Amino acid sequence: LFDNVNYVKPGFINFILKKKVWYEVFTEIVKDKNFGFSNLGLNRKVNLEFISANPTGPLHVGHLRGAVLGDVLSRLMIKSGFKVTKEYYVNDLGSQIENLYETVKLHIDNKINNVKKELSENMYFGDYLKDIAYEIIEEEHQLNDHQAIKKTIIIKILSLIKRDLKDLGISFDNYISEKELHKEGMLNDILEEFKKKKLVY
């Protein structure tokens, strides 16, 4: 069983297994596709929400680290018998989205009017937003329709995010819009339900 056993100060014993032992374990792992797993989940439903970076630009390394962690966790849970739904919560509401719109609109105005107005400090400075602005001009969108332009910007940035995730082999079952949740009144309904059950105060 052992090739060597030795004592190391201050009180450790090192066991070196024979290669034959490792080969037997590896062979068992290859044969048994569920090696090391049991049905802990019992088909219980789990909603796993991860990354959910604001749709204001492409993902960076910090986001991708969370992406890999979340995806690995979902795979482990599925393998352990849970029924997992992977969700990306799209924060498409609030001041950051307004600032995003103002940034793209400035790039659109600069291009159309052949001027060079400077970005203000609350705007986004990535060149990818110039590209999006020029695409919007080429696609002949209604350039004075605030909501339509905003929606188009978010769709285009989400496509950048999804492209990066695809390259990593990561996919989501649901992309949930914060704006739509508010529009449908779902958050208020949930809060009222929580209040009745005395889960919030």
Short mmCIF file of C-alpha atoms in Angstrom, two decimals:
data_model
loop_
_atom_site.label_atom_id
_atom_site.label_comp_id
_atom_site.label_asym_id
_atom_site.label_seq_id
_atom_site.Cartn_x
_atom_site.Cartn_y
_atom_site.Cartn_z
CA LEU A 1 0.00 0.00 0.00
CA PHE A 2 2.79 2.46 0.91
CA ASP A 3 6.05 3.22 -0.89
CA ASN A 4 7.37 5.10 2.08
CA VAL A 5 6.39 6.34 5.56
CA ASN A 6 8.54 8.88 7.35
CA TYR A 7 8.39 10.98 10.47
CA VAL A 8 8.97 14.73 10.15
CA LYS A 9 9.40 17.12 13.09
CA PRO A 10 7.59 18.60 14.97
CA GLY A 11 5.15 15.70 14.71
CA PHE A 12 4.04 14.92 11.16
CA ILE A 13 3.92 11.50 9.53
CA ASN A 14 4.13 11.48 5.72
CA PHE A 15 2.54 8.57 3.88
CA ILE A 16 3.57 8.09 0.25
CA LEU A 17 1.09 5.82 -1.55
CA LYS A 18 2.16 3.37 -4.22
CA LYS A 19 1.21 4.33 -7.78
CA LYS A 20 -0.97 1.22 -7.98
CA VAL A 21 -3.28 2.71 -5.32
CA TRP A 22 -3.70 5.95 -7.30
CA TYR A 23 -4.38 4.04 -10.52
CA GLU A 24 -7.13 2.03 -8.83
CA VAL A 25 -8.80 5.23 -7.57
CA PHE A 26 -8.49 6.96 -10.95
CA THR A 27 -9.98 3.92 -12.69
CA GLU A 28 -12.94 4.00 -10.29
CA ILE A 29 -13.45 7.74 -10.95
CA VAL A 30 -13.48 7.18 -14.72
CA LYS A 31 -15.96 4.30 -14.44
CA ASP A 32 -18.31 6.02 -11.98
CA LYS A 33 -19.57 9.33 -13.44
CA ASN A 34 -21.07 10.23 -10.04
CA PHE A 35 -17.90 9.53 -8.04
CA GLY A 36 -17.78 11.73 -4.93
CA PHE A 37 -21.35 13.00 -5.36
CA SER A 38 -24.61 12.13 -3.64
CA ASN A 39 -28.18 13.34 -4.14
CA LEU A 40 -28.05 16.08 -1.49
CA GLY A 41 -30.45 18.32 -3.39
CA LEU A 42 -33.32 15.86 -3.74
CA ASN A 43 -34.44 17.89 -6.80
CA ARG A 44 -35.06 21.01 -4.68
CA LYS A 45 -35.18 24.28 -6.63
CA VAL A 46 -32.40 26.85 -6.25
CA ASN A 47 -32.24 30.29 -7.88
CA LEU A 48 -28.55 31.16 -8.20
CA GLU A 49 -27.93 34.81 -9.07
CA PHE A 50 -24.38 35.89 -9.84
CA ILE A 51 -22.27 38.53 -11.64
CA SER A 52 -25.17 40.99 -12.25
CA ALA A 53 -22.71 43.73 -13.22
CA ASN A 54 -24.36 47.02 -14.17
CA PRO A 55 -24.95 47.10 -17.95
CA THR A 56 -22.71 50.12 -18.38
CA GLY A 57 -19.81 48.37 -20.08
CA PRO A 58 -18.03 45.09 -20.81
CA LEU A 59 -17.09 42.76 -17.98
CA HIS A 60 -13.72 43.20 -16.27
CA VAL A 61 -11.52 40.62 -14.55
CA GLY A 62 -13.28 41.07 -11.19
CA HIS A 63 -16.66 40.28 -12.79
CA LEU A 64 -15.25 37.26 -14.59
CA ARG A 65 -13.81 35.85 -11.38
CA GLY A 66 -17.32 35.95 -9.92
CA ALA A 67 -18.68 34.46 -13.15
CA VAL A 68 -16.43 31.41 -12.90
CA LEU A 69 -17.16 30.98 -9.18
CA GLY A 70 -20.93 31.16 -9.74
CA ASP A 71 -20.86 28.80 -12.70
CA VAL A 72 -18.74 26.21 -10.87
CA LEU A 73 -21.10 26.41 -7.89
CA SER A 74 -24.12 25.88 -10.16
CA ARG A 75 -22.49 22.82 -11.78
CA LEU A 76 -21.64 21.33 -8.40
CA MET A 77 -25.19 21.89 -7.14
CA ILE A 78 -26.73 20.35 -10.28
CA LYS A 79 -24.40 17.35 -9.91
CA SER A 80 -25.51 17.09 -6.26
CA GLY A 81 -29.19 16.81 -7.16
CA PHE A 82 -30.43 20.41 -7.03
CA LYS A 83 -32.59 21.90 -9.78
CA VAL A 84 -30.66 25.11 -10.44
CA THR A 85 -31.81 28.22 -12.31
CA LYS A 86 -28.97 30.62 -13.14
CA GLU A 87 -30.04 34.25 -13.11
CA TYR A 88 -28.42 37.54 -14.15
CA TYR A 89 -30.09 40.58 -12.57
CA VAL A 90 -29.87 43.51 -15.01
CA ASN A 91 -29.63 46.82 -13.12
CA ASP A 92 -31.22 48.86 -15.91
CA LEU A 93 -32.70 51.54 -13.68
CA GLY A 94 -31.29 54.50 -11.80
CA SER A 95 -28.72 57.26 -12.10
CA GLN A 96 -25.98 55.11 -13.66
CA ILE A 97 -28.26 54.34 -16.61
CA GLU A 98 -29.13 58.02 -17.02
CA ASN A 99 -25.41 58.88 -17.01
CA LEU A 100 -24.83 56.12 -19.56
CA TYR A 101 -27.52 57.57 -21.83
CA GLU A 102 -26.11 61.10 -21.47
CA THR A 103 -22.65 59.79 -22.43
CA VAL A 104 -23.86 58.06 -25.58
CA LYS A 105 -26.11 61.00 -26.51
CA LEU A 106 -23.12 63.35 -26.26
CA HIS A 107 -21.12 61.09 -28.62
CA ILE A 108 -24.10 61.02 -31.01
CA ASP A 109 -24.41 64.84 -30.96
CA ASN A 110 -20.64 65.27 -31.43
CA LYS A 111 -20.66 62.98 -34.46
CA ILE A 112 -23.76 64.45 -36.11
CA ASN A 113 -22.79 68.09 -35.47
CA ASN A 114 -19.05 67.53 -36.03
CA VAL A 115 -18.14 69.05 -32.65
CA LYS A 116 -16.02 67.86 -29.70
CA LYS A 117 -17.91 68.51 -26.49
CA GLU A 118 -16.07 67.07 -23.49
CA LEU A 119 -17.51 64.40 -21.22
CA SER A 120 -18.47 65.55 -17.73
CA GLU A 121 -17.05 63.76 -14.68
CA ASN A 122 -20.21 61.71 -14.04
CA MET A 123 -20.16 60.23 -17.56
CA TYR A 124 -18.49 57.02 -18.76
CA PHE A 125 -15.15 57.34 -20.53
CA GLY A 126 -14.84 54.03 -22.40
CA ASP A 127 -14.33 54.20 -26.18
CA TYR A 128 -16.82 51.33 -26.58
CA LEU A 129 -19.58 53.90 -25.98
CA LYS A 130 -18.42 55.89 -29.01
CA ASP A 131 -18.75 52.71 -31.06
CA ILE A 132 -22.28 52.18 -29.73
CA ALA A 133 -23.19 55.81 -30.49
CA TYR A 134 -21.96 55.47 -34.09
CA GLU A 135 -23.85 52.18 -34.49
CA ILE A 136 -27.04 53.88 -33.32
CA ILE A 137 -26.55 56.65 -35.90
CA GLU A 138 -25.93 54.11 -38.69
CA GLU A 139 -29.00 52.11 -37.69
CA GLU A 140 -31.07 55.31 -38.07
CA HIS A 141 -32.76 55.15 -34.69
CA GLN A 142 -35.10 57.91 -33.54
CA LEU A 143 -32.32 59.98 -32.03
CA ASN A 144 -34.66 62.13 -29.93
CA ASP A 145 -36.46 59.16 -28.36
CA HIS A 146 -34.84 59.04 -24.92
CA GLN A 147 -36.33 55.69 -23.83
CA ALA A 148 -35.72 53.93 -27.17
CA ILE A 149 -32.06 55.00 -27.25
CA LYS A 150 -31.58 53.96 -23.63
CA LYS A 151 -33.06 50.52 -24.34
CA THR A 152 -30.83 50.10 -27.42
CA ILE A 153 -27.70 51.00 -25.42
CA ILE A 154 -28.50 48.41 -22.75
CA ILE A 155 -29.20 45.72 -25.37
CA LYS A 156 -25.87 46.43 -27.07
CA ILE A 157 -23.88 46.37 -23.81
CA LEU A 158 -25.62 43.17 -22.71
CA SER A 159 -24.57 41.63 -26.03
CA LEU A 160 -20.93 42.48 -25.16
CA ILE A 161 -21.38 40.87 -21.73
CA LYS A 162 -23.02 37.76 -23.22
CA ARG A 163 -20.22 37.44 -25.78
CA ASP A 164 -17.58 37.39 -23.01
CA LEU A 165 -19.62 34.86 -21.02
CA LYS A 166 -20.02 32.64 -24.11
CA ASP A 167 -16.24 32.67 -24.57
CA LEU A 168 -15.98 31.37 -20.98
CA GLY A 169 -18.63 28.71 -21.62
CA ILE A 170 -21.07 30.34 -19.18
CA SER A 171 -24.78 30.80 -19.91
CA PHE A 172 -27.78 32.02 -17.92
CA ASP A 173 -31.35 30.74 -17.84
CA ASN A 174 -32.80 34.18 -17.08
CA TYR A 175 -31.83 37.81 -17.54
CA ILE A 176 -34.14 39.72 -15.17
CA SER A 177 -34.72 43.45 -15.74
CA GLU A 178 -34.86 45.61 -12.61
CA LYS A 179 -36.88 48.15 -14.59
CA GLU A 180 -39.51 45.55 -15.52
CA LEU A 181 -39.82 44.36 -11.91
CA HIS A 182 -40.58 47.91 -10.80
CA LYS A 183 -42.93 48.45 -13.75
CA GLU A 184 -44.95 45.35 -12.86
CA GLY A 185 -45.11 46.37 -9.18
CA MET A 186 -43.59 43.05 -8.19
CA LEU A 187 -41.20 44.47 -5.60
CA ASN A 188 -43.97 46.29 -3.73
CA ASP A 189 -46.10 43.13 -3.77
CA ILE A 190 -43.24 41.08 -2.33
CA LEU A 191 -42.50 43.68 0.36
CA GLU A 192 -46.16 43.74 1.40
CA GLU A 193 -46.13 39.95 1.63
CA PHE A 194 -42.98 40.06 3.76
CA LYS A 195 -44.56 42.66 6.04
CA LYS A 196 -47.61 40.43 6.58
CA LYS A 197 -45.32 37.55 7.54
CA LYS A 198 -43.28 39.92 9.76
CA LEU A 199 -40.09 39.14 7.83
CA VAL A 200 -39.27 42.85 7.38
CA TYR A 201 -39.98 45.99 9.38
#
